[in-house]
mmCIF file of C-alpha atoms in Angstrom:
data_model
loop_
_atom_site.group_PDB
_atom_site.id
_atom_site.type_symbol
_atom_site.label_atom_id
_atom_site.label_comp_id
_atom_site.label_asym_id
_atom_site.label_seq_id
_atom_site.Cartn_x
_atom_site.Cartn_y
_atom_site.Cartn_z
ATOM 1 C CA UNK A 328 139.411 75.074 146.199
ATOM 2 C CA UNK A 329 140.601 73.103 149.216
ATOM 3 C CA UNK A 330 142.497 70.317 147.385
ATOM 4 C CA UNK A 331 144.001 72.401 144.588
ATOM 5 C CA UNK A 332 147.745 72.230 143.972
ATOM 6 C CA UNK A 333 147.735 75.361 141.799
ATOM 7 C CA UNK A 334 145.332 78.269 141.202
ATOM 8 C CA UNK A 335 145.775 81.035 138.662
ATOM 9 C CA UNK A 336 143.556 84.063 137.867
ATOM 10 C CA UNK A 337 142.856 85.284 134.448
ATOM 11 C CA UNK A 338 140.675 88.138 133.268
ATOM 12 C CA UNK A 339 139.573 90.856 130.946
ATOM 13 C CA UNK A 340 142.262 93.210 132.185
ATOM 14 C CA UNK A 341 144.797 91.401 129.968
ATOM 15 C CA UNK A 342 142.371 90.077 127.315
ATOM 16 C CA UNK A 343 142.186 86.637 128.984
ATOM 17 C CA UNK A 344 145.702 86.025 127.591
ATOM 18 C CA UNK A 345 147.651 82.939 128.628
ATOM 19 C CA UNK A 346 147.193 80.781 131.642
ATOM 20 C CA UNK A 347 146.905 83.792 134.008
ATOM 21 C CA UNK A 348 148.726 84.920 137.009
ATOM 22 C CA UNK A 349 149.650 82.294 139.641
ATOM 23 C CA UNK A 350 148.200 82.704 143.217
ATOM 24 C CA UNK A 351 149.823 81.832 146.492
ATOM 25 C CA UNK A 352 148.038 79.545 148.901
ATOM 26 C CA UNK A 353 147.848 81.276 152.305
ATOM 27 C CA UNK A 354 145.816 78.582 153.997
ATOM 28 C CA UNK A 355 143.792 75.530 152.829
ATOM 29 C CA UNK A 356 141.234 76.814 150.373
ATOM 30 C CA UNK A 357 142.448 80.433 150.481
ATOM 31 C CA UNK A 358 144.518 81.755 147.566
ATOM 32 C CA UNK A 359 145.795 85.251 147.206
ATOM 33 C CA UNK A 360 147.384 87.405 144.483
ATOM 34 C CA UNK A 361 147.684 91.034 143.638
ATOM 35 C CA UNK A 362 147.045 92.779 140.397
ATOM 36 C CA UNK A 363 148.470 96.302 140.474
ATOM 37 C CA UNK A 364 147.554 99.563 138.687
ATOM 38 C CA UNK A 365 144.347 98.555 136.958
ATOM 39 C CA UNK A 366 142.684 101.562 135.424
ATOM 40 C CA UNK A 367 139.245 102.382 136.749
ATOM 41 C CA UNK A 368 136.476 100.302 135.210
ATOM 42 C CA UNK A 369 134.749 96.955 135.299
ATOM 43 C CA UNK A 370 136.686 93.686 134.742
ATOM 44 C CA UNK A 371 135.636 90.024 134.599
ATOM 45 C CA UNK A 372 137.833 87.198 135.840
ATOM 46 C CA UNK A 373 137.929 83.471 136.656
ATOM 47 C CA UNK A 374 140.188 81.105 138.461
ATOM 48 C CA UNK A 375 141.994 78.191 136.692
ATOM 49 C CA UNK A 376 142.343 75.291 139.179
ATOM 50 C CA UNK A 377 145.170 72.823 138.575
ATOM 51 C CA UNK A 378 145.317 73.844 134.902
ATOM 52 C CA UNK A 379 142.056 72.067 134.094
ATOM 53 C CA UNK A 380 139.001 73.579 135.685
ATOM 54 C CA UNK A 381 137.702 77.150 135.433
ATOM 55 C CA UNK A 382 135.640 78.549 138.311
ATOM 56 C CA UNK A 383 134.272 81.913 139.428
ATOM 57 C CA UNK A 384 135.373 83.414 142.671
ATOM 58 C CA UNK A 385 133.306 81.926 145.484
ATOM 59 C CA UNK A 386 134.031 84.940 147.713
ATOM 60 C CA UNK A 387 132.718 87.517 145.199
ATOM 61 C CA UNK A 388 128.929 87.791 144.823
ATOM 62 C CA UNK A 389 129.254 89.907 141.709
ATOM 63 C CA UNK A 390 128.780 87.553 138.764
ATOM 64 C CA UNK A 391 128.050 87.818 135.044
ATOM 65 C CA UNK A 392 127.027 85.030 132.685
ATOM 66 C CA UNK A 393 130.021 84.056 130.532
ATOM 67 C CA UNK A 394 127.987 83.214 127.444
ATOM 68 C CA UNK A 395 129.151 79.580 127.555
ATOM 69 C CA UNK A 396 128.305 77.383 130.524
ATOM 70 C CA UNK A 397 128.961 79.328 133.733
ATOM 71 C CA UNK A 398 129.681 82.658 135.246
ATOM 72 C CA UNK A 399 132.624 85.109 135.468
ATOM 73 C CA UNK A 400 133.319 87.152 138.588
ATOM 74 C CA UNK A 401 133.131 90.846 138.257
ATOM 75 C CA UNK A 402 135.647 93.327 139.711
ATOM 76 C CA UNK A 403 134.907 97.078 139.991
ATOM 77 C CA UNK A 404 137.842 99.424 140.177
ATOM 78 C CA UNK A 405 136.682 102.908 141.296
ATOM 79 C CA UNK A 406 137.926 106.141 139.967
ATOM 80 C CA UNK A 407 140.279 107.517 142.700
ATOM 81 C CA UNK A 408 140.099 111.275 143.513
ATOM 82 C CA UNK A 409 143.358 113.180 142.957
#
C-alpha cells in the first residue's frame, strides 16, 4: 500500500489474535517484518492497513478464500533437515 501510514500482519500462527505485528516501511509501498521460529506447516495471513482495511499479500501468489469476502495469503514453512 503506497499511501499507508501503518501496516500490520496477523495470521493463523497466533490464532489471528489482536491487531497483529507492526511492519516497518523500507520504501514506498514496501513493508517488512520478521516472524521467527514458526513450526513447519501451512499458515494463512493478511495485512491490516491503517487499522481499517484488511488485504492479502500482493507479492504472494498463494491465496485461499477466507470464507467471507476475500482471500488470505498462504505461507508454507518447510520441515528443516537436522
